[in-house]
Coordinates of C-alpha atoms in Angstrom, one line a residue:
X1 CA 84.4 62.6 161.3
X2 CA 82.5 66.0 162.0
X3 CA 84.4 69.0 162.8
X4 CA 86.2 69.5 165.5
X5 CA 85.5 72.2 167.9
X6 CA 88.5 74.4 168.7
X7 CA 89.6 74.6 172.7
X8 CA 88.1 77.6 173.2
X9 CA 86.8 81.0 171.5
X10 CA 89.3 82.5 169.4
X11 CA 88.3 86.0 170.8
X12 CA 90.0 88.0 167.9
X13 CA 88.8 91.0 166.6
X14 CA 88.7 91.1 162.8
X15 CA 90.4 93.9 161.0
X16 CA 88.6 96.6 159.8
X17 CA 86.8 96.9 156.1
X18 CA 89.4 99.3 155.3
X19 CA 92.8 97.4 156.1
X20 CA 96.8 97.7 154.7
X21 CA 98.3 94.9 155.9
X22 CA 101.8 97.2 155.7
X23 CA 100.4 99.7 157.3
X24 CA 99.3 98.0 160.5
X25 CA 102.5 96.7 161.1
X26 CA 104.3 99.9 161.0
X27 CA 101.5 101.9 163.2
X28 CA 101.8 99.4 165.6
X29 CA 105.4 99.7 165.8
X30 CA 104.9 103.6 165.5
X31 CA 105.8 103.6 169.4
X32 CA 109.5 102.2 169.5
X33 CA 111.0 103.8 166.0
X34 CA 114.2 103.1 167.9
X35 CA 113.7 99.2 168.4
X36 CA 115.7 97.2 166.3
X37 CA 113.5 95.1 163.8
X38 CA 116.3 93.4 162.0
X39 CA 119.4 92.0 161.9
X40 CA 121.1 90.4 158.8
X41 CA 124.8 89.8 157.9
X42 CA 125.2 93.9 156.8
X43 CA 123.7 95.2 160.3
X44 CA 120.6 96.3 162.4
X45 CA 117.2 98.0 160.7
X46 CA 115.4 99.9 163.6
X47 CA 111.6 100.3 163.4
X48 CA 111.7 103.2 162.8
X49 CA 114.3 102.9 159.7
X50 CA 112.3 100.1 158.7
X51 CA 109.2 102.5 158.4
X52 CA 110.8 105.2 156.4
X53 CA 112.1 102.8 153.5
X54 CA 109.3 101.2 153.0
X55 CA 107.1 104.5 152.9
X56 CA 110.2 105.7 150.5
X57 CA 109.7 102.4 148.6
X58 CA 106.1 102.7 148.3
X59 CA 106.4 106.4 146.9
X60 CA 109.1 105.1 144.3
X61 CA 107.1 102.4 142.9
X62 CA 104.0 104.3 142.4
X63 CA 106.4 107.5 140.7
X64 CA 107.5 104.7 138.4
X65 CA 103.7 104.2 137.1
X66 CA 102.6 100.8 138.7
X67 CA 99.3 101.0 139.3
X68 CA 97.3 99.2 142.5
X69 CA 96.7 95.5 142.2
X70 CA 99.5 94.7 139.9
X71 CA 102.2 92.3 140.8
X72 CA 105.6 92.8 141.8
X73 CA 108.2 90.0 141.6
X74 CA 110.1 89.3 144.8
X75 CA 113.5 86.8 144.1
X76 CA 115.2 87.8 147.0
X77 CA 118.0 86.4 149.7
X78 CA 116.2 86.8 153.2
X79 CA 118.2 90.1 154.3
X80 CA 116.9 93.5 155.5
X81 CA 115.9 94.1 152.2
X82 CA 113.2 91.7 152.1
X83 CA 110.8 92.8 154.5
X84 CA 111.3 96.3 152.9
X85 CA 110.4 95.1 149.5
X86 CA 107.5 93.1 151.0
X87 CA 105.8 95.7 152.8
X88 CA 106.5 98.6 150.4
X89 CA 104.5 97.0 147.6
X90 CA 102.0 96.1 149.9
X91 CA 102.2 99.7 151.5
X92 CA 101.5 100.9 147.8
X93 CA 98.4 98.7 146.8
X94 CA 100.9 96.3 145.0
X95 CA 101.1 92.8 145.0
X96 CA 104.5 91.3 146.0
X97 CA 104.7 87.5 144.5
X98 CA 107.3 86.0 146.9
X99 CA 109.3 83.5 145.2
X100 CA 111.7 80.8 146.1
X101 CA 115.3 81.2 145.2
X102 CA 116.8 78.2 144.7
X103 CA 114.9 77.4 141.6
X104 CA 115.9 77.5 137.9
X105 CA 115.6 80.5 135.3
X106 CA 113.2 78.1 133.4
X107 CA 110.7 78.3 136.7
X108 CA 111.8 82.4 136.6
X109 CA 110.0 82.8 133.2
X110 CA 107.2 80.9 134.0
X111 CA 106.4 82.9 137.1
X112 CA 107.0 86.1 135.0
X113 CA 104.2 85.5 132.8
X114 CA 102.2 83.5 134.8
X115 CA 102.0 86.5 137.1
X116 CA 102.3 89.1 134.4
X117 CA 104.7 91.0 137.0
X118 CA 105.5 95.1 135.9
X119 CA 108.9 94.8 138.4
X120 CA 110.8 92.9 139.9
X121 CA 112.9 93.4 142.8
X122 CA 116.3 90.7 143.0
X123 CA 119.3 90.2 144.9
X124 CA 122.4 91.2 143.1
X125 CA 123.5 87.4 143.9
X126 CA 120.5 86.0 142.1
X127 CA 120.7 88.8 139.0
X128 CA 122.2 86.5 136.7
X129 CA 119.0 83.7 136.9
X130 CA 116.6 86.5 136.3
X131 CA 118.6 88.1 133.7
X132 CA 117.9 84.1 132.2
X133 CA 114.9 84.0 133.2
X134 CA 113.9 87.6 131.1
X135 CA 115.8 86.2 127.9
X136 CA 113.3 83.0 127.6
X137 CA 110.6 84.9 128.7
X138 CA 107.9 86.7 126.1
X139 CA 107.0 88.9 129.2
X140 CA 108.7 92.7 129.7
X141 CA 108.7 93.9 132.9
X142 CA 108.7 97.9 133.5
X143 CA 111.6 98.0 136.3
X144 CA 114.4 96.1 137.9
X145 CA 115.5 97.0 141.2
X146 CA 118.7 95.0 142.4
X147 CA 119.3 94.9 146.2
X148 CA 123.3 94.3 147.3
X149 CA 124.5 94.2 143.4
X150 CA 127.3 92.1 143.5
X151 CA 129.0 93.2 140.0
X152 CA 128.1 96.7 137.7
X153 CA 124.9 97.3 137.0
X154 CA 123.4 98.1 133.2
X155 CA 122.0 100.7 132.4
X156 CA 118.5 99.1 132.7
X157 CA 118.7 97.6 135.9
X158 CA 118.5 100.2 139.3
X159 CA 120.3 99.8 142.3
X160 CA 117.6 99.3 145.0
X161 CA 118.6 101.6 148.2
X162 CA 119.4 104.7 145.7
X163 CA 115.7 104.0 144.6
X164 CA 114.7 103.8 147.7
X165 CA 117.1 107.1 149.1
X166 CA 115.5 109.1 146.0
X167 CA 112.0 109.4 146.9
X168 CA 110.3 111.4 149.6
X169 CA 108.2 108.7 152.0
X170 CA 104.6 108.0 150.9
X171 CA 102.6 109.2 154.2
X172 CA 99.7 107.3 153.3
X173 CA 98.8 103.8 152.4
X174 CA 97.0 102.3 149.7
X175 CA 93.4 102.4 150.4
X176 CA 92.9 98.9 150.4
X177 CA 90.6 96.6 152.0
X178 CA 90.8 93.6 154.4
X179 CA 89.8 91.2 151.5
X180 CA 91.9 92.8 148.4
X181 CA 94.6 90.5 147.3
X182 CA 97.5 91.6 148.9
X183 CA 100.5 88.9 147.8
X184 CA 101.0 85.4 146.1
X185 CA 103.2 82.5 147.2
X186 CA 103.4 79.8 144.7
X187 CA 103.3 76.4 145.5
X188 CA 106.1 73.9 145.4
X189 CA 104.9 72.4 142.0
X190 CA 106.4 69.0 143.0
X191 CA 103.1 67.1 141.0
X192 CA 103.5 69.8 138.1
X193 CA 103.9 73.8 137.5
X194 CA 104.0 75.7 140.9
X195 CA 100.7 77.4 141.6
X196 CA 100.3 80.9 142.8
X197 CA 98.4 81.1 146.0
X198 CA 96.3 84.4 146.4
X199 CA 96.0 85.7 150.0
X200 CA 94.6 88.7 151.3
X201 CA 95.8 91.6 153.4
X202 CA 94.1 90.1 156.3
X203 CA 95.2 86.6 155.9
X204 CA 98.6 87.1 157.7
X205 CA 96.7 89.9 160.3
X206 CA 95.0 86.3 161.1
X207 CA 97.8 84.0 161.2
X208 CA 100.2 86.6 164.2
X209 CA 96.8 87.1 166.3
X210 CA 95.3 83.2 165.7
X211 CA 99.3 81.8 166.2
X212 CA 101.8 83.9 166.7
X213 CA 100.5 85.3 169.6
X214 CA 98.2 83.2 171.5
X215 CA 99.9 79.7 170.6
X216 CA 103.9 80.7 170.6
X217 CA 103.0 83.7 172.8
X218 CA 105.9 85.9 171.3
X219 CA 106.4 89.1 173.1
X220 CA 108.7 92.3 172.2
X221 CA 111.8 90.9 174.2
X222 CA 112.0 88.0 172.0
X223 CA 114.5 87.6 169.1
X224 CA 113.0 85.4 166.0
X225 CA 115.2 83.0 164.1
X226 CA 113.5 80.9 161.3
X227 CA 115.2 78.3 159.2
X228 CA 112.3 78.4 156.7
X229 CA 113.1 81.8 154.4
X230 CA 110.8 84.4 153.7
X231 CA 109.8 83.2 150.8
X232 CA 107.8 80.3 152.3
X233 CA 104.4 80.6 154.3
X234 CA 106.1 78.9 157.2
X235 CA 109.0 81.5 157.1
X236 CA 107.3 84.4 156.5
X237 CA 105.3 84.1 159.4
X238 CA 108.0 83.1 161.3
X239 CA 110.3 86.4 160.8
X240 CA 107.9 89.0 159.3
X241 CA 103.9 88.7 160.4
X242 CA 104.6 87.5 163.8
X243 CA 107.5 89.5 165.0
X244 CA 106.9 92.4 163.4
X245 CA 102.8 92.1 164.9
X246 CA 104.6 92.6 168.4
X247 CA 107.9 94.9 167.7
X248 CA 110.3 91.7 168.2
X249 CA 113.7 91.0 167.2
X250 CA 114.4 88.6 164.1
X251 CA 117.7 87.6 163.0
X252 CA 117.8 86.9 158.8
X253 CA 120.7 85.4 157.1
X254 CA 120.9 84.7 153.4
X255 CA 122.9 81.8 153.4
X256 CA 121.4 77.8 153.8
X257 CA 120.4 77.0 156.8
X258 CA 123.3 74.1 157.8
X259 CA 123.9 73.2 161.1
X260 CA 127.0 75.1 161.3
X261 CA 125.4 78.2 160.4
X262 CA 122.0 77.3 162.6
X263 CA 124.8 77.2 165.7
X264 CA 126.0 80.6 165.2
X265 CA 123.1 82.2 165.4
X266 CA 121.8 80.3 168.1
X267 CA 125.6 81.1 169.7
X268 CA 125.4 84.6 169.2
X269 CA 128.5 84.5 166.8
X270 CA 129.5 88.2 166.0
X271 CA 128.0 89.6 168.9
X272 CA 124.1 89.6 167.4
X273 CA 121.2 88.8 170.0
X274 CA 121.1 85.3 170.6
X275 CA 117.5 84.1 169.7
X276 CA 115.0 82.9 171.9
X277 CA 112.6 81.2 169.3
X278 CA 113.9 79.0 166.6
X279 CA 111.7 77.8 163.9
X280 CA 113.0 74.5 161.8
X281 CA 111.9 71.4 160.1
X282 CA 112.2 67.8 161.3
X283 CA 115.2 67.2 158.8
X284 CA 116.9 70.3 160.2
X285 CA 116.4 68.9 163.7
X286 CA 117.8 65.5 162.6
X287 CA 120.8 67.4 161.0
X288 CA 121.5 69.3 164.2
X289 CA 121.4 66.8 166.5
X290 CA 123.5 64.4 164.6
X291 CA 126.1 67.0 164.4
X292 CA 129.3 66.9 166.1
X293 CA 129.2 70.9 167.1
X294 CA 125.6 70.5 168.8
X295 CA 125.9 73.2 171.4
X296 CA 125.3 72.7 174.9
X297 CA 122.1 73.8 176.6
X298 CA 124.3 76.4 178.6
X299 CA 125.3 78.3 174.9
X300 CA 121.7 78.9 173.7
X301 CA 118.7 81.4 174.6
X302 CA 115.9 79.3 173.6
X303 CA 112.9 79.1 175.1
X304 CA 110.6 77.6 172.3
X305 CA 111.4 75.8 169.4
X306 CA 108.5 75.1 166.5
X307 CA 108.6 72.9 163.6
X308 CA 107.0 72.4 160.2
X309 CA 107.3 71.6 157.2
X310 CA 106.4 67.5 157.5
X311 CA 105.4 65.8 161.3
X312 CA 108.1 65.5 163.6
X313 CA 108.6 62.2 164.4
X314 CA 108.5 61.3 168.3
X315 CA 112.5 60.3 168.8
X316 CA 113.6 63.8 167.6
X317 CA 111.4 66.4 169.6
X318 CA 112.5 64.0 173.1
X319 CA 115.7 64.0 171.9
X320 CA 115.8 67.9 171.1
X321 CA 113.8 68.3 174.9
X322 CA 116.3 66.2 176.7
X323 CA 119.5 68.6 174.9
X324 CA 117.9 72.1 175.3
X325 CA 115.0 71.8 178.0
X326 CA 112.9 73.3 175.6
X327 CA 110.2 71.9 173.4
X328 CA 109.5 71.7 170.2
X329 CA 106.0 72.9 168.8
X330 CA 105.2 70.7 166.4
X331 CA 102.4 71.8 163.5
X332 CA 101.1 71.6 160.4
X333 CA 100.4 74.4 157.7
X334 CA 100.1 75.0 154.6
X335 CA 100.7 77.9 151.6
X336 CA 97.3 77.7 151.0
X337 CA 96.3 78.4 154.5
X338 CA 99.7 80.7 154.8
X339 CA 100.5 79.1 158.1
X340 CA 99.7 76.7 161.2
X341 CA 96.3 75.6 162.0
X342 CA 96.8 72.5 163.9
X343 CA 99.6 72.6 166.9
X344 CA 101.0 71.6 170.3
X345 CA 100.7 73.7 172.9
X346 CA 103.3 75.2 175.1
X347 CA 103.4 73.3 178.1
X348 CA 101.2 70.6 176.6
X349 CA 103.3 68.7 173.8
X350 CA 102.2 65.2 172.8
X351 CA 105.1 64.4 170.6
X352 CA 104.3 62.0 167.7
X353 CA 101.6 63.7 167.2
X354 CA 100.3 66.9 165.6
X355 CA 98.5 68.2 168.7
X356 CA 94.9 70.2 168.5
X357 CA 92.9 72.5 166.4
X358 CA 94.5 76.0 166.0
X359 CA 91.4 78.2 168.0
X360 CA 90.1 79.8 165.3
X361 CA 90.1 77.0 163.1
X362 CA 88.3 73.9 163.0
X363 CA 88.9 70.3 161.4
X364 CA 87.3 67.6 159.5
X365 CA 88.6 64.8 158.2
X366 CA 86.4 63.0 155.6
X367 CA 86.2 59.2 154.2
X368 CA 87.1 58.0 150.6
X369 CA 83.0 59.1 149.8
X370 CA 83.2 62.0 152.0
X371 CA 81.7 61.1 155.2
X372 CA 83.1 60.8 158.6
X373 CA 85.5 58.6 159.9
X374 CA 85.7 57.5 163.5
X375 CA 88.4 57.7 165.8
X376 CA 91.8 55.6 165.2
X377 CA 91.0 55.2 161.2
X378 CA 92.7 57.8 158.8
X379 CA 90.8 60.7 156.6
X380 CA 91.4 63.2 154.9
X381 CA 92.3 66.3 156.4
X382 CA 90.0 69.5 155.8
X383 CA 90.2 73.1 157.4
X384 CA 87.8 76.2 157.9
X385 CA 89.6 79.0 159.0
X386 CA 90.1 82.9 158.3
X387 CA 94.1 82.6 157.0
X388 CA 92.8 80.5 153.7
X389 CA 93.7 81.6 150.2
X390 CA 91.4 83.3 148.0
X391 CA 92.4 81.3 145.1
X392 CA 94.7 79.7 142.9
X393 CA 95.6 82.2 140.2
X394 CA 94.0 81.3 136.5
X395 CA 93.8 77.7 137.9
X396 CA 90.3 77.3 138.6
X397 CA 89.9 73.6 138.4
X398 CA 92.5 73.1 141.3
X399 CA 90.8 76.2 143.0
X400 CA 87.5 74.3 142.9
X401 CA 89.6 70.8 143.9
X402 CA 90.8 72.9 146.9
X403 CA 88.8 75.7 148.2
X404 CA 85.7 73.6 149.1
X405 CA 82.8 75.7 150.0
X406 CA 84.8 77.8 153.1
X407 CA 86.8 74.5 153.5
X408 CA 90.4 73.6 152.2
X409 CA 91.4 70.4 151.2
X410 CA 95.0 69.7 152.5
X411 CA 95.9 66.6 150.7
X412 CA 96.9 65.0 153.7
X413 CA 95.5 61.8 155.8
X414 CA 95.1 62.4 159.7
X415 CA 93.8 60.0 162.2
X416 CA 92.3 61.9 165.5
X417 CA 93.4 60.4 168.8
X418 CA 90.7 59.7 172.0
X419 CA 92.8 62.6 173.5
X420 CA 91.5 65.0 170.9
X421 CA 95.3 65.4 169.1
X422 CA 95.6 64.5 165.7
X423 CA 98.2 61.4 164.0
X424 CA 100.1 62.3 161.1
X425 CA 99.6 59.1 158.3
X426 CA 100.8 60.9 155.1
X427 CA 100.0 62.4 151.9
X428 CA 96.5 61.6 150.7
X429 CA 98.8 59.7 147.2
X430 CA 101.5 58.7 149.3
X431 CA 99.3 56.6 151.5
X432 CA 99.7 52.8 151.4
X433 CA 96.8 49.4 151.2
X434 CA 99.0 46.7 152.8
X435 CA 97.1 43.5 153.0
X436 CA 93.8 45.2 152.6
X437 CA 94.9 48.0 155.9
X438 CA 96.3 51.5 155.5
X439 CA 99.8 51.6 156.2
X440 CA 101.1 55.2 157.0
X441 CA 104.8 55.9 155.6
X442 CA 105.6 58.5 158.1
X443 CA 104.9 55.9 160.6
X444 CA 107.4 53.1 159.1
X445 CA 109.4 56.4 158.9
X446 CA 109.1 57.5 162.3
X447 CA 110.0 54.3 163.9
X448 CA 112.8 54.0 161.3
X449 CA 114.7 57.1 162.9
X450 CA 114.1 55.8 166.9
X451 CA 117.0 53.6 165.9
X452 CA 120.6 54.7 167.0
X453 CA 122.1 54.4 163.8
X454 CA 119.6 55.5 161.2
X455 CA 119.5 59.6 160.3
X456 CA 116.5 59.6 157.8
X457 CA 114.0 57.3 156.3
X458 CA 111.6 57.5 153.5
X459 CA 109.0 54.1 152.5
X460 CA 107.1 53.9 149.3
X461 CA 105.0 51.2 148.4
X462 CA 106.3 48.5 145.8
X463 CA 104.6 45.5 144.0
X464 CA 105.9 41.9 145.0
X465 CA 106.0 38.9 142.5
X466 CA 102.1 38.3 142.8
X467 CA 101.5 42.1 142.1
X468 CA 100.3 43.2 146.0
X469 CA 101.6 46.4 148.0
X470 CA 104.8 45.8 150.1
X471 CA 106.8 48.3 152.1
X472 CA 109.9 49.5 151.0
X473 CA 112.0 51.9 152.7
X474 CA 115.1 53.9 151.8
X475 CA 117.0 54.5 154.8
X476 CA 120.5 57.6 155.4
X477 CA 122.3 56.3 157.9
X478 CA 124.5 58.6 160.2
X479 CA 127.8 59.4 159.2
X480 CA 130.2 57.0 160.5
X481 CA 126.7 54.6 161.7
X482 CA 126.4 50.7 160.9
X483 CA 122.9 48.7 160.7
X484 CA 122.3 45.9 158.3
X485 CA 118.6 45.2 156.6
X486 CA 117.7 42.6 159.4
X487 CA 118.6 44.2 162.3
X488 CA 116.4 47.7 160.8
X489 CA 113.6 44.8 160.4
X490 CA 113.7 43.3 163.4
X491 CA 113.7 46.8 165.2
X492 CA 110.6 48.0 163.5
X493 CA 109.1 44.7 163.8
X494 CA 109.2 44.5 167.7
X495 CA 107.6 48.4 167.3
X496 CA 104.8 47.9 165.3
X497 CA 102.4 45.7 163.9
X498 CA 103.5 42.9 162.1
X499 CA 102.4 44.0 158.5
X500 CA 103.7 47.5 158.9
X501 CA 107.3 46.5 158.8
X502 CA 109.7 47.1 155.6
X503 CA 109.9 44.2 153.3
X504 CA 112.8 46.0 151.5
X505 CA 115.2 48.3 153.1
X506 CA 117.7 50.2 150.2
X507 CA 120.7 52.2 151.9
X508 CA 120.9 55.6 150.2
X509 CA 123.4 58.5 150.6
X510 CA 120.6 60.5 150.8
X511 CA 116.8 61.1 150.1
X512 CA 115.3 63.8 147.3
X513 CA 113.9 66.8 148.5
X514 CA 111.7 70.0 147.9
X515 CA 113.5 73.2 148.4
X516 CA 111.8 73.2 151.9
X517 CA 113.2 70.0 153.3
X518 CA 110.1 67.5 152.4
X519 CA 110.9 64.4 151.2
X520 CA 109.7 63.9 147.8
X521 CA 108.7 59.5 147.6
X522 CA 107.3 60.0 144.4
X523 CA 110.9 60.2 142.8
X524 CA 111.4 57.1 145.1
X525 CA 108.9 56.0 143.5
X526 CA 109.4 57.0 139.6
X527 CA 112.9 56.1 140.5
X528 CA 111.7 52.3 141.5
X529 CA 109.4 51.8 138.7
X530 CA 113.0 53.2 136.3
X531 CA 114.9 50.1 137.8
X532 CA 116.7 49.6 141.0
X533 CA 118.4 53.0 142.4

């Protein structure tokens, strides 16, 4: 179908020519230097603190002889530190490429010389997979700087806050513009090697005013907590562009996100700031609210929840609403588009669905051949908006496959409601033909998790005896939860149309995931065509 318009004028002034992305955060939190920024297992970091060592930072990586433009690796636990390392490259014309921890040394090497990095900035915990990571590598990088070391340094590696204490603060920012690169996130690389998503300074300028602001409405009093870590596009809005763009609280925390560890920040364990907006995924929200220790609505501080990551299926945002009283924002972004152009509203939540166009950005989705499709049919899901990467880094068949001419091309299948919201149906290859008619897993899925007993759910598409597309879904029950493949069959079957249901239902302990939470069906579905699981 044609675009969509978005609910009103986005009436956002865009930054000017000359634009630091660093440096407008710290002049607009020039007025509160005593305003704590964050908090993290070690202690508080005031605005004003936060200002000095990233200035200090900045000086020391230009004394060291990187020049502008060059890349600076980032493998770092979210922490204090992270925002400092952020920001200070940025601050100095660098390029920070944000990477995700809880990947191999193997991946390490290839991001080393697929970004030709001159430093790289590590956790002391995470040391030893860079140190790995250097030894296959052909790349040599100019510096190491290791935040929090956990065991003696060598002589070539630098502790990060003496760096940072041993250089005067750079006064002024790089001179760069509003369209110079200004950091890379690389893409989960589930169908292949990650790619390295180029944005520009004012990409995340775009993403706090377009979303941060005018959807979630943050405000100075709030305190931030994100689930998603820095290192993703989803997290790095969440505790960095958006607070930071209106001198808020955010609480960090290195470890993983469990449920235990969600509760004592939502708690207030230790005596930190309870928060007031919590940003998760939909299996994080299943976790918690199967959990035992789910705190009662009189222990927590929320007033907005959001979620990302994949569509939140119906049964958990009502079930999250009746708990807390608060909502759940449900949207959908991307690393390529840095973060959420299509959301609910506050105040206006149609759960099941992924709510309205972002203002400020506008939707398509497009037939197989490229034309519109009419309301109720699924299409493929294509954005115009300001946030949108500048490339994919020496990849420029999957830039052309993706940056289309001002639009991006999500890879995922939508069907717009009469209402104006838009229906989640799947990836654009995990979509399904049953009996001639699109079936959409997350659907299946969806309905799947209504049921009392079932946690998670994930449906592929396998070939019967004659060779046609069935349903086949792999279902986590809850811990201590009974259901049988008939009763899961009948359930679904009294839900939805009659060719939508499962014709296979496997019991699994549990499903394979990315690093951020999304369920991966093609391992389902390499696993499938390997022989039964």
């Amino acid at each position: 179908m044609s675009a969509t318009p978005t609910p009103g004028p986005a009436e956002v002034a865009p930054p000017p020519e000359r634009f630091n992305f660093a440096a407008h955060l710290l002049a607009a939190n020039a007025g509160w230097p005593d305003r704590v920024a964050y908090i993290d297992e070690q202690g508080a970091l005031s605005y004003g603190a936060l200002a000095e060592r990233v200035q200090r930072l900045a000086a020391g990586l230009r004394a060291a002889g990187l020049k502008r433009e060059e890349r600076v690796l980032l493998l770092m636990q979210d922490g204090s530190p992270w925002p400092v390392a952020f920001l200070g490259a940025m601050y100095a014309g660098l390029v920070p490429v944000a990477v995700n921890t809880l990947l191999t040394a193997d991946d390490y090497a290839y991001m080393l010389e697929h970004s030709r990095a001159q430093a790289v900035l590590v956790s002391g915990a995470l040391l030893p997979a860079l140190n790995s990571a250097l030894i296959k590598s052909d790349h040599e990088v100019q510096k190491v700087l290791v935040s929090r070391p956990v065991a003696p340094l060598h002589p070539a590696e630098i502790d990060l806050d003496a760096f940072i204490e041993s250089h005067a603060p750079l006064t002024r920012p790089a001179p760069t513009s509003a369209d110079d690169a200004g950091f890379w996130l690389y893409s989960s690389g589930s169908t292949g090697r990650p790619k390295g998503a180029v944005h520009s300074h004012a990409n995340p300028y775009w993403t706090a005013e377009l979303y941060g602001k005018r959807v979630l409405g943050l405000r100075a009093e709030d305190v931030c907590f994100s689930a998603a870590k820095l290192f993703f596009a989803y997290g790095l809005g969440n505790a960095l562009s958006f607070p930071l763009s209106v001198g808020a609280t955010t609480l960090l925390m290195a470890e993983r996100a469990t449920p235990e560890a969600v509760f004592a920040r939502w708690t207030g364990a230790g005596g930190a700031p309870r928060p007031t907006l919590f940003f998760g995924a939909p299996t994080g929200y299943a976790g918690m609210l199967a959990h035992p220790a789910l705190p009662a609505r009189g222990d927590v501080a929320l007033r907005l929840a959001s979620s990302a990551g994949e569509a939140l299926p119906a049964d958990i945002g009502e079930r999250f609403t009746a708990r807390f009283g608060v909502e759940i924002i449900d949207g959908i972004g991307s690393t390529e588009m840095l973060h959420i152009f299509m959301s609910n509203l506050p105040g206006r939540v149609r759960y099941g669905t992924t709510g309205w166009p972002v203002p400020g950005y506008d939707i398509e989705l497009r037939g197989e051949h490229g034309g519109d499709v009419p309301d109720g049919e699924p299409g493929d899901l294509y954005i115009h908006g300001p946030s949108a990467a500048m490339m994919y880094w020496g990849n420029r068949q999957k830039t052309r496959e993706t940056f289309q001419g001002g639009w991006t091309k999500s890879g995922d299948k939508y069907v717009r409601n009469a209402d104006g919201t838009y229906t989640y149906s799947g990836r654009s290859d995990d979509m399904l033909k049953v009996s001639g008619i699109y079936v959409s897993p997350f659907e299946v899925e969806a309905t799947l998790v209504e049921h009392a007993a079932v946690l998670e759910a994930a449906v592929i598409g396998v070939p019967d005896a004659e060779g046609l597309t069935k349903t086949k879904a792999f279902v986590v029950l809850k811990p201590g939860a009974h259901a049988d493949e008939a009763e899961l069959k009948a359930f679904v079957k009294e839900r939805l149309a009659p060719y939508k249901y499962p014709r296979q239902i496997a019991f699994v302990a549990e499903l394979p995931k990315t690093a951020t939470g999304k369920v991966q069906r093609f391992k389902l579905r390499e696993a499938e065509n390997a022989g039964p699981l």
